[in-house]
Amino acid sequence: MLNGLLKKGRPFFLLSLVLLASFVFINSVNAQKKTALPDSLQLPKKVDIFDVIRKWTGKPVKPQISIPIKGEKNLSLLPVVGYAPANGFVIGVAVSVTDYLGNPKTTNLSSALISINLTTKSQILFNLRYDLYLPDNKWYISGDNRLLIFNQSTYGLGIYGLQGQSYQFSWNGYDVQADSAQPMKYNYIRFWESVFRNIGKKWYAGLGIAIDDNFKINDQSLSLDSPVHYTSHYNYSKTYGFDTAHYSTNGLILEFVHDSRDNPISAYSGSLFHFAFRSNARAFGSSQNSNVLYYSYRTYINVDKSIPRNLIAFWFWGVNVFSGKMPYLELPAIGWDVYNRSGRGYIQGRFRGNNMEYGETEFRFRISKNNLFGGVVFLNCTTASNPLTHQEVFNSLAPGYGAGLRILMNKNDRTNICIDYGRGDGFSGLYFNIRETF
């Protein structure tokens, strides 16, 4: 497989190995230079939004759980009335549940996030994601499941439409102007489930199944009659032999994870490394055969020992389709990571490609001493490739930046309500979420 990657001239496999080596080096250095941060199990006194509501209504404030207890669930219920650039105005509900399934001293915090939303763009969105750590972290189970009755514009592949760049190519003599929105309607089912075994020192190895099905696809700006107007989705699908109305990508995943975060909801320290190889095959029901690499790294560096919440966080995420072809809507795109958080400053799906690299850094800080309010400032950058125009990654970059407010929703597990304003090149938007971006 390595020879095949090198022959194709793809640097991503080597990049992932460099990333892994860097990760191991950084953690070995940190192991020798540990700072005396407060024990993550000893929680400082905090006030969350429900404490404020109880005080206003004359009810007693619930005491904070100073030391986590096995089986003591933390439930955060958030009625969703908000706005997202890709969805319009949203109404629904999001439920965050956390619990220790084993001894908190030897078992990571497990979490689940369930949401169902209706939008003014006639969308129905159901999402269920979870990360479960069984007693003593011997087993780890991860899931990402979605059912979307959806509509969303696409903008072609690669990084175009920025800084005066044009994006035009010919298909049977007709040009496509892909830096403008190309509206689409489709339904989407995702079923990703993985089971990991602890292999020592916070490392996990696992196998998973990944099913992605896009159906009832309606390419709304496509016109095959006079005047003819071809879209990026149509051109890509016809070039590589995909049905334009329905396709599936089903496969098996081999994964490796290292998780040293003190809290998966809102980390104050530690890091998360993830590497996965996915093989999609016609034998599993895929429209075509393909192989994909996924790799990501997150780390959290405290900048004030007396205030654990003040930190700098880094996130790197990459996806490489190194053999075969993935259908258009299954190509990596911003806003389509597990929790749909990448690409603040742009609309979901604004950048897409058969290879994509994404990086983000965020400074998080405390605003109020009781930890009710916090803030963030962030900077991100995206690059993606386009096989039709031979644009490679790093040929063009799409930066984004912004700031946000954090309101503590659950003082026991650090769940925050997140309100962010992001700006990109030619775009800006508001983003409402529960839990940190990464």
Tab-separated table of C-alpha atoms in Angstrom:
chain	number	residue	atom	x	y	z
A	1	MET	CA	0.000	0.000	0.000
A	2	LEU	CA	2.876	2.381	0.822
A	3	ASN	CA	4.390	1.839	-2.618
A	4	GLY	CA	1.066	2.658	-4.207
A	5	LEU	CA	0.862	5.879	-2.257
A	6	LEU	CA	4.364	6.957	-3.204
A	7	LYS	CA	3.816	6.143	-6.863
A	8	LYS	CA	0.725	8.327	-6.878
A	9	GLY	CA	2.801	11.184	-5.539
A	10	ARG	CA	0.537	11.663	-2.551
A	11	PRO	CA	2.357	13.102	0.460
A	12	PHE	CA	-0.448	12.443	2.910
A	13	PHE	CA	0.602	9.020	4.118
A	14	LEU	CA	4.074	10.334	4.864
A	15	LEU	CA	2.524	13.433	6.433
A	16	SER	CA	0.487	11.249	8.769
A	17	LEU	CA	3.645	9.335	9.760
A	18	VAL	CA	5.434	12.617	10.459
A	19	LEU	CA	2.428	13.734	12.491
A	20	LEU	CA	2.510	10.499	14.478
A	21	ALA	CA	6.257	10.829	15.116
A	22	SER	CA	5.807	14.450	16.206
A	23	PHE	CA	2.976	13.436	18.475
A	24	VAL	CA	5.054	10.755	20.191
A	25	PHE	CA	7.992	13.179	20.568
A	26	ILE	CA	5.878	15.986	22.026
A	27	ASN	CA	4.228	13.654	24.524
A	28	SER	CA	7.574	12.198	25.581
A	29	VAL	CA	8.855	15.734	26.231
A	30	ASN	CA	5.712	16.682	28.121
A	31	ALA	CA	6.030	13.538	30.228
A	32	GLN	CA	9.395	14.832	31.433
A	33	LYS	CA	8.113	18.386	32.023
A	34	LYS	CA	4.760	17.964	33.694
A	35	THR	CA	3.326	21.152	35.192
A	36	ALA	CA	1.507	21.024	38.501
A	37	LEU	CA	-1.982	21.716	37.183
A	38	PRO	CA	-4.966	21.093	39.459
A	39	ASP	CA	-6.161	17.510	39.458
A	40	SER	CA	-8.961	17.357	36.871
A	41	LEU	CA	-11.013	15.313	39.319
A	42	GLN	CA	-10.875	18.112	41.898
A	43	LEU	CA	-13.211	20.675	40.377
A	44	PRO	CA	-12.920	24.385	41.329
A	45	LYS	CA	-16.099	26.123	42.464
A	46	LYS	CA	-18.188	27.206	39.505
A	47	VAL	CA	-21.565	28.744	38.744
A	48	ASP	CA	-23.545	27.565	35.728
A	49	ILE	CA	-26.581	29.047	34.013
A	50	PHE	CA	-29.000	26.826	35.957
A	51	ASP	CA	-27.575	28.158	39.243
A	52	VAL	CA	-28.437	31.641	38.018
A	53	ILE	CA	-31.969	30.586	37.060
A	54	ARG	CA	-32.503	28.914	40.465
A	55	LYS	CA	-31.302	32.025	42.235
A	56	TRP	CA	-33.674	34.221	40.214
A	57	THR	CA	-36.607	31.927	41.005
A	58	GLY	CA	-35.743	31.675	44.697
A	59	LYS	CA	-34.755	28.007	44.564
A	60	PRO	CA	-31.657	26.651	46.310
A	61	VAL	CA	-28.559	26.222	44.161
A	62	LYS	CA	-27.522	22.615	43.620
A	63	PRO	CA	-24.089	21.872	45.105
A	64	GLN	CA	-21.285	21.073	42.740
A	65	ILE	CA	-20.039	17.508	42.730
A	66	SER	CA	-16.456	18.028	43.922
A	67	ILE	CA	-15.291	14.497	43.105
A	68	PRO	CA	-16.963	12.600	40.225
A	69	ILE	CA	-18.878	9.445	41.144
A	70	LYS	CA	-19.450	6.374	39.016
A	71	GLY	CA	-23.018	6.303	37.696
A	72	GLU	CA	-23.682	9.974	38.534
A	73	LYS	CA	-25.094	11.206	35.216
A	74	ASN	CA	-24.837	14.814	34.101
A	75	LEU	CA	-27.715	15.789	31.834
A	76	SER	CA	-27.770	19.052	29.873
A	77	LEU	CA	-30.966	19.791	27.967
A	78	LEU	CA	-30.868	22.755	25.614
A	79	PRO	CA	-33.904	23.913	23.648
A	80	VAL	CA	-32.460	25.046	20.335
A	81	VAL	CA	-33.694	28.316	18.908
A	82	GLY	CA	-30.869	29.656	16.844
A	83	TYR	CA	-29.263	30.233	13.509
A	84	ALA	CA	-26.590	28.530	11.413
A	85	PRO	CA	-25.441	29.718	7.982
A	86	ALA	CA	-26.101	26.350	6.324
A	87	ASN	CA	-29.478	25.800	7.977
A	88	GLY	CA	-31.119	29.179	8.486
A	89	PHE	CA	-33.163	29.556	11.678
A	90	VAL	CA	-33.278	26.366	13.702
A	91	ILE	CA	-35.710	25.068	16.312
A	92	GLY	CA	-35.220	21.808	18.152
A	93	VAL	CA	-33.589	20.235	21.157
A	94	ALA	CA	-30.083	19.036	22.025
A	95	VAL	CA	-29.321	16.692	24.913
A	96	SER	CA	-25.820	16.168	26.276
A	97	VAL	CA	-25.267	13.263	28.685
A	98	THR	CA	-22.023	12.437	30.480
A	99	ASP	CA	-21.233	9.691	32.967
A	100	TYR	CA	-18.386	7.646	34.353
A	101	LEU	CA	-18.990	3.989	33.521
A	102	GLY	CA	-16.161	2.918	35.800
A	103	ASN	CA	-13.970	4.281	38.565
A	104	PRO	CA	-13.355	7.962	37.662
A	105	LYS	CA	-9.706	7.610	38.670
A	106	THR	CA	-9.109	4.939	36.029
A	107	THR	CA	-11.932	5.516	33.532
A	108	ASN	CA	-12.430	8.412	31.113
A	109	LEU	CA	-15.647	10.383	31.075
A	110	SER	CA	-18.191	8.942	28.623
A	111	SER	CA	-20.442	11.269	26.672
A	112	ALA	CA	-23.342	11.298	24.251
A	113	LEU	CA	-24.904	14.125	22.278
A	114	ILE	CA	-28.374	13.752	20.749
A	115	SER	CA	-30.119	16.437	18.723
A	116	ILE	CA	-33.170	16.798	16.510
A	117	ASN	CA	-33.818	20.051	14.683
A	118	LEU	CA	-36.164	21.598	12.141
A	119	THR	CA	-34.993	24.541	10.041
A	120	THR	CA	-36.462	27.311	7.926
A	121	LYS	CA	-34.725	25.703	4.938
A	122	SER	CA	-37.115	22.709	5.190
A	123	GLN	CA	-34.508	20.480	6.786
A	124	ILE	CA	-34.989	17.726	9.367
A	125	LEU	CA	-31.761	16.892	11.182
A	126	PHE	CA	-31.302	13.972	13.585
A	127	ASN	CA	-27.863	13.286	15.065
A	128	LEU	CA	-26.599	10.805	17.654
A	129	ARG	CA	-22.908	10.787	18.564
A	130	TYR	CA	-21.226	9.158	21.516
A	131	ASP	CA	-17.917	8.109	23.044
A	132	LEU	CA	-18.207	5.413	25.710
A	133	TYR	CA	-15.293	4.334	27.919
A	134	LEU	CA	-15.952	1.066	29.719
A	135	PRO	CA	-14.481	0.351	33.196
A	136	ASP	CA	-10.741	1.004	33.474
A	137	ASN	CA	-10.747	2.122	29.805
A	138	LYS	CA	-10.328	-1.466	28.638
A	139	TRP	CA	-12.833	-0.889	25.845
A	140	TYR	CA	-13.902	2.258	24.027
A	141	ILE	CA	-16.969	2.508	21.751
A	142	SER	CA	-17.553	5.397	19.356
A	143	GLY	CA	-20.580	6.189	17.210
A	144	ASP	CA	-21.617	8.848	14.677
A	145	ASN	CA	-25.144	8.368	13.335
A	146	ARG	CA	-27.251	10.784	11.291
A	147	LEU	CA	-30.512	11.004	9.393
A	148	LEU	CA	-30.868	14.196	7.352
A	149	ILE	CA	-33.729	15.362	5.173
A	150	PHE	CA	-31.506	17.980	3.709
A	151	ASN	CA	-30.834	20.749	1.262
A	152	GLN	CA	-27.576	22.586	0.882
A	153	SER	CA	-25.647	24.443	-1.760
A	154	THR	CA	-22.310	23.145	-2.994
A	155	TYR	CA	-19.542	25.283	-4.440
A	156	GLY	CA	-17.385	22.981	-6.508
A	157	LEU	CA	-14.118	21.309	-5.570
A	158	GLY	CA	-10.855	22.837	-4.431
A	159	ILE	CA	-10.245	26.384	-3.190
A	160	TYR	CA	-11.647	28.857	-5.692
A	161	GLY	CA	-13.575	32.113	-5.571
A	162	LEU	CA	-11.130	33.763	-3.155
A	163	GLN	CA	-8.977	36.822	-3.782
A	164	GLY	CA	-10.351	37.271	-7.264
A	165	GLN	CA	-9.635	33.718	-8.418
A	166	SER	CA	-11.896	32.334	-11.111
A	167	TYR	CA	-13.107	28.772	-11.339
A	168	GLN	CA	-14.087	27.705	-14.799
A	169	PHE	CA	-13.560	24.512	-16.723
A	170	SER	CA	-15.163	23.051	-19.775
A	171	TRP	CA	-17.534	20.121	-19.983
A	172	ASN	CA	-18.689	19.367	-23.507
A	173	GLY	CA	-17.993	22.986	-24.355
A	174	TYR	CA	-19.939	24.429	-21.455
A	175	ASP	CA	-18.337	26.273	-18.545
A	176	VAL	CA	-19.166	25.854	-14.876
A	177	GLN	CA	-18.962	28.861	-12.580
A	178	ALA	CA	-18.493	26.971	-9.323
A	179	ASP	CA	-17.629	29.828	-6.993
A	180	SER	CA	-21.362	30.611	-6.845
A	181	ALA	CA	-23.802	28.494	-4.877
A	182	GLN	CA	-25.266	25.425	-6.578
A	183	PRO	CA	-28.354	24.413	-4.545
A	184	MET	CA	-29.066	20.725	-3.965
A	185	LYS	CA	-31.695	18.674	-2.149
A	186	TYR	CA	-30.931	15.189	-0.874
A	187	ASN	CA	-31.467	12.747	1.973
A	188	TYR	CA	-28.548	11.324	3.898
A	189	ILE	CA	-28.012	8.394	6.263
A	190	ARG	CA	-24.759	7.874	8.153
A	191	PHE	CA	-24.026	4.879	10.370
A	192	TRP	CA	-20.493	4.809	11.770
A	193	GLU	CA	-19.719	2.469	14.674
A	194	SER	CA	-16.297	1.518	16.036
A	195	VAL	CA	-15.101	-0.662	18.916
A	196	PHE	CA	-11.607	-0.149	20.366
A	197	ARG	CA	-9.421	-2.167	22.741
A	198	ASN	CA	-6.952	-0.493	25.051
A	199	ILE	CA	-3.455	-1.552	24.006
A	200	GLY	CA	-1.592	0.376	26.700
A	201	LYS	CA	-0.724	3.899	27.891
A	202	LYS	CA	-3.928	5.552	26.636
A	203	TRP	CA	-3.592	3.956	23.194
A	204	TYR	CA	-6.541	2.178	21.557
A	205	ALA	CA	-6.834	0.043	18.434
A	206	GLY	CA	-10.182	-0.670	16.873
A	207	LEU	CA	-12.319	-1.834	13.986
A	208	GLY	CA	-15.444	-0.182	12.695
A	209	ILE	CA	-18.116	-0.122	10.056
A	210	ALA	CA	-18.972	3.005	8.057
A	211	ILE	CA	-22.123	3.354	5.954
A	212	ASP	CA	-22.960	6.547	4.048
A	213	ASP	CA	-25.998	6.682	1.786
A	214	ASN	CA	-27.062	9.732	-0.239
A	215	PHE	CA	-30.403	9.336	-2.009
A	216	LYS	CA	-33.157	11.352	-3.681
A	217	ILE	CA	-30.470	13.754	-4.886
A	218	ASN	CA	-31.925	16.736	-6.739
A	219	ASP	CA	-29.332	18.986	-8.374
A	220	GLN	CA	-31.568	22.052	-8.540
A	221	SER	CA	-29.470	24.290	-10.773
A	222	LEU	CA	-28.737	21.528	-13.301
A	223	SER	CA	-30.314	22.048	-16.722
A	224	LEU	CA	-29.800	19.558	-19.556
A	225	ASP	CA	-32.168	21.398	-21.885
A	226	SER	CA	-31.579	24.738	-23.546
A	227	PRO	CA	-30.142	26.791	-21.976
A	228	VAL	CA	-27.772	24.063	-20.788
A	229	HIS	CA	-26.231	24.531	-17.341
A	230	TYR	CA	-23.998	21.836	-15.893
A	231	THR	CA	-23.090	21.775	-12.201
A	232	SER	CA	-19.986	20.594	-10.377
A	233	HIS	CA	-21.877	17.630	-8.926
A	234	TYR	CA	-23.087	16.534	-12.367
A	235	ASN	CA	-19.674	16.934	-14.014
A	236	TYR	CA	-17.848	15.025	-11.279
A	237	SER	CA	-20.444	12.241	-11.165
A	238	LYS	CA	-20.454	11.754	-14.938
A	239	THR	CA	-16.665	11.918	-15.200
A	240	TYR	CA	-16.151	9.172	-12.616
A	241	GLY	CA	-19.210	7.026	-13.322
A	242	PHE	CA	-21.522	7.801	-10.385
A	243	ASP	CA	-25.306	7.883	-10.540
A	244	THR	CA	-26.408	11.514	-10.124
A	245	ALA	CA	-29.474	10.617	-7.997
A	246	HIS	CA	-28.223	7.986	-5.530
A	247	TYR	CA	-24.920	6.576	-4.334
A	248	SER	CA	-23.457	4.792	-1.327
A	249	THR	CA	-20.063	4.512	0.336
A	250	ASN	CA	-19.803	1.528	2.670
A	251	GLY	CA	-16.682	0.081	4.192
A	252	LEU	CA	-14.618	-1.156	7.105
A	253	ILE	CA	-12.300	1.012	9.202
A	254	LEU	CA	-9.062	0.208	11.030
A	255	GLU	CA	-8.386	2.892	13.652
A	256	PHE	CA	-5.846	3.962	16.252
A	257	VAL	CA	-6.539	6.531	18.988
A	258	HIS	CA	-4.490	8.113	21.758
A	259	ASP	CA	-6.536	10.130	24.255
A	260	SER	CA	-4.878	11.873	27.208
A	261	ARG	CA	-7.428	14.690	27.612
A	262	ASP	CA	-8.566	15.398	31.150
A	263	ASN	CA	-12.138	15.960	29.919
A	264	PRO	CA	-13.600	15.192	26.454
A	265	ILE	CA	-16.302	17.875	26.761
A	266	SER	CA	-14.005	20.819	27.477
A	267	ALA	CA	-10.365	19.820	27.845
A	268	TYR	CA	-7.980	21.860	29.966
A	269	SER	CA	-4.963	19.660	29.224
A	270	GLY	CA	-3.847	16.633	27.249
A	271	SER	CA	-4.246	15.693	23.608
A	272	LEU	CA	-6.221	13.498	21.214
A	273	PHE	CA	-4.701	11.685	18.233
A	274	HIS	CA	-6.741	9.708	15.705
A	275	PHE	CA	-5.639	7.772	12.637
A	276	ALA	CA	-7.949	5.653	10.480
A	277	PHE	CA	-7.759	3.636	7.284
A	278	ARG	CA	-11.113	3.071	5.569
A	279	SER	CA	-11.674	0.600	2.740
A	280	ASN	CA	-14.919	0.932	0.763
A	281	ALA	CA	-15.839	-1.948	-1.529
A	282	ARG	CA	-18.594	-2.835	-3.943
A	283	ALA	CA	-18.896	-6.071	-1.977
A	284	PHE	CA	-20.148	-3.987	0.970
A	285	GLY	CA	-22.650	-2.105	-1.179
A	286	SER	CA	-20.457	0.835	-2.194
A	287	SER	CA	-21.075	2.446	-5.547
A	288	GLN	CA	-17.337	2.134	-6.238
A	289	ASN	CA	-14.184	0.882	-4.555
A	290	SER	CA	-12.041	3.430	-2.704
A	291	ASN	CA	-9.543	3.745	0.133
A	292	VAL	CA	-9.330	6.718	2.479
A	293	LEU	CA	-7.001	7.947	5.231
A	294	TYR	CA	-8.311	10.078	8.110
A	295	TYR	CA	-5.980	11.696	10.610
A	296	SER	CA	-6.398	14.346	13.280
A	297	TYR	CA	-4.563	15.770	16.274
A	298	ARG	CA	-5.813	18.063	19.034
A	299	THR	CA	-3.787	19.432	21.917
A	300	TYR	CA	-4.470	21.808	24.801
A	301	ILE	CA	-1.756	23.957	26.381
A	302	ASN	CA	-2.457	25.843	29.602
A	303	VAL	CA	-1.101	29.413	29.777
A	304	ASP	CA	-2.019	30.232	33.409
A	305	LYS	CA	-1.527	27.638	36.141
A	306	SER	CA	-3.975	29.434	38.432
A	307	ILE	CA	-6.732	29.473	35.781
A	308	PRO	CA	-6.982	26.082	34.007
A	309	ARG	CA	-9.569	27.501	31.604
A	310	ASN	CA	-7.026	29.886	30.065
A	311	LEU	CA	-5.379	27.858	27.331
A	312	ILE	CA	-4.384	27.616	23.693
A	313	ALA	CA	-5.901	24.733	21.718
A	314	PHE	CA	-4.746	23.362	18.359
A	315	TRP	CA	-6.626	21.128	15.921
A	316	PHE	CA	-5.310	19.526	12.754
A	317	TRP	CA	-7.611	17.382	10.581
A	318	GLY	CA	-6.864	15.737	7.244
A	319	VAL	CA	-8.615	13.378	4.819
A	320	ASN	CA	-6.984	11.759	1.780
A	321	VAL	CA	-8.781	9.642	-0.826
A	322	PHE	CA	-5.620	7.924	-2.016
A	323	SER	CA	-7.113	5.271	-4.311
A	324	GLY	CA	-10.376	4.850	-6.159
A	325	LYS	CA	-13.093	7.480	-6.225
A	326	MET	CA	-15.583	8.712	-3.625
A	327	PRO	CA	-18.938	10.173	-4.730
A	328	TYR	CA	-19.187	13.954	-4.782
A	329	LEU	CA	-21.197	14.486	-1.576
A	330	GLU	CA	-18.943	12.052	0.323
A	331	LEU	CA	-15.737	13.913	-0.468
A	332	PRO	CA	-14.223	15.631	2.589
A	333	ALA	CA	-15.657	19.105	3.172
A	334	ILE	CA	-15.568	21.724	5.895
A	335	GLY	CA	-18.395	21.451	8.389
A	336	TRP	CA	-18.687	17.693	7.798
A	337	ASP	CA	-16.417	16.447	10.585
A	338	VAL	CA	-17.996	14.345	13.365
A	339	TYR	CA	-19.536	17.306	15.204
A	340	ASN	CA	-19.841	19.660	12.198
A	341	ARG	CA	-17.540	22.252	13.773
A	342	SER	CA	-14.782	22.865	11.224
A	343	GLY	CA	-14.675	25.912	8.970
A	344	ARG	CA	-16.064	28.658	11.179
A	345	GLY	CA	-16.166	31.735	8.973
A	346	TYR	CA	-17.684	29.843	6.025
A	347	ILE	CA	-20.873	27.997	5.255
A	348	GLN	CA	-20.914	24.207	5.666
A	349	GLY	CA	-19.629	22.522	2.518
A	350	ARG	CA	-18.092	25.725	1.083
A	351	PHE	CA	-14.805	23.883	0.411
A	352	ARG	CA	-14.634	20.281	-0.720
A	353	GLY	CA	-12.067	18.054	-2.419
A	354	ASN	CA	-10.754	14.541	-2.801
A	355	ASN	CA	-7.943	15.612	-0.445
A	356	MET	CA	-8.361	18.187	2.315
A	357	GLU	CA	-6.242	19.587	5.121
A	358	TYR	CA	-7.633	21.758	7.912
A	359	GLY	CA	-5.958	23.519	10.825
A	360	GLU	CA	-7.306	25.672	13.629
A	361	THR	CA	-6.019	27.341	16.761
A	362	GLU	CA	-8.143	28.833	19.507
A	363	PHE	CA	-7.340	30.876	22.606
A	364	ARG	CA	-9.827	30.167	25.400
A	365	PHE	CA	-10.077	32.381	28.453
A	366	ARG	CA	-12.156	32.975	31.548
A	367	ILE	CA	-14.237	36.174	31.704
A	368	SER	CA	-15.981	35.887	35.089
A	369	LYS	CA	-14.274	34.516	38.182
A	370	ASN	CA	-17.179	32.173	38.864
A	371	ASN	CA	-16.590	30.611	35.408
A	372	LEU	CA	-20.115	31.409	34.214
A	373	PHE	CA	-18.756	33.372	31.247
A	374	GLY	CA	-15.761	32.652	29.073
A	375	GLY	CA	-14.545	33.676	25.673
A	376	VAL	CA	-12.564	32.448	22.669
A	377	VAL	CA	-10.763	33.892	19.679
A	378	PHE	CA	-9.879	31.591	16.805
A	379	LEU	CA	-8.066	31.337	13.483
A	380	ASN	CA	-8.431	28.521	10.956
A	381	CYS	CA	-7.271	27.613	7.464
A	382	THR	CA	-8.505	25.135	4.833
A	383	THR	CA	-6.949	23.745	1.683
A	384	ALA	CA	-8.463	21.188	-0.702
A	385	SER	CA	-7.732	19.637	-4.074
A	386	ASN	CA	-9.704	19.291	-7.305
A	387	PRO	CA	-8.950	16.287	-9.574
A	388	LEU	CA	-10.793	17.830	-12.530
A	389	THR	CA	-8.673	20.978	-12.661
A	390	HIS	CA	-5.540	19.344	-11.176
A	391	GLN	CA	-5.460	21.792	-8.283
A	392	GLU	CA	-3.428	20.265	-5.446
A	393	VAL	CA	-3.695	20.933	-1.733
A	394	PHE	CA	-1.724	23.968	-0.536
A	395	ASN	CA	-2.018	25.583	-3.972
A	396	SER	CA	-4.577	27.890	-2.396
A	397	LEU	CA	-5.666	28.553	1.186
A	398	ALA	CA	-8.952	29.707	2.707
A	399	PRO	CA	-8.475	31.450	6.077
A	400	GLY	CA	-11.171	32.130	8.647
A	401	TYR	CA	-11.206	33.877	12.015
A	402	GLY	CA	-13.531	35.113	14.716
A	403	ALA	CA	-14.471	35.260	18.388
A	404	GLY	CA	-17.060	33.735	20.645
A	405	LEU	CA	-18.817	33.727	23.994
A	406	ARG	CA	-19.052	30.732	26.323
A	407	ILE	CA	-21.812	30.307	28.929
A	408	LEU	CA	-21.315	27.475	31.411
A	409	MET	CA	-24.301	25.141	31.182
A	410	ASN	CA	-23.193	22.306	33.455
A	411	LYS	CA	-20.549	23.003	36.085
A	412	ASN	CA	-19.931	19.313	36.798
A	413	ASP	CA	-18.813	18.250	33.308
A	414	ARG	CA	-17.911	21.718	31.856
A	415	THR	CA	-20.583	21.708	29.150
A	416	ASN	CA	-20.779	25.166	27.560
A	417	ILE	CA	-23.258	26.977	25.372
A	418	CYS	CA	-21.139	28.297	22.506
A	419	ILE	CA	-21.965	31.397	20.471
A	420	ASP	CA	-19.384	32.276	17.802
A	421	TYR	CA	-19.056	34.874	15.084
A	422	GLY	CA	-16.764	33.903	12.234
A	423	ARG	CA	-15.497	35.662	9.124
A	424	GLY	CA	-13.952	34.215	6.004
A	425	ASP	CA	-13.071	35.566	2.599
A	426	GLY	CA	-16.374	36.980	1.372
A	427	PHE	CA	-18.481	35.350	4.064
A	428	SER	CA	-19.407	35.696	7.738
A	429	GLY	CA	-21.808	33.906	10.026
A	430	LEU	CA	-23.047	33.107	13.522
A	431	TYR	CA	-22.654	29.645	15.024
A	432	PHE	CA	-24.655	28.311	18.000
A	433	ASN	CA	-23.609	25.014	19.582
A	434	ILE	CA	-23.478	23.017	22.769
A	435	ARG	CA	-19.956	21.897	23.816
A	436	GLU	CA	-16.653	23.276	22.615
A	437	THR	CA	-15.726	23.330	18.943
A	438	PHE	CA	-12.926	20.817	19.552
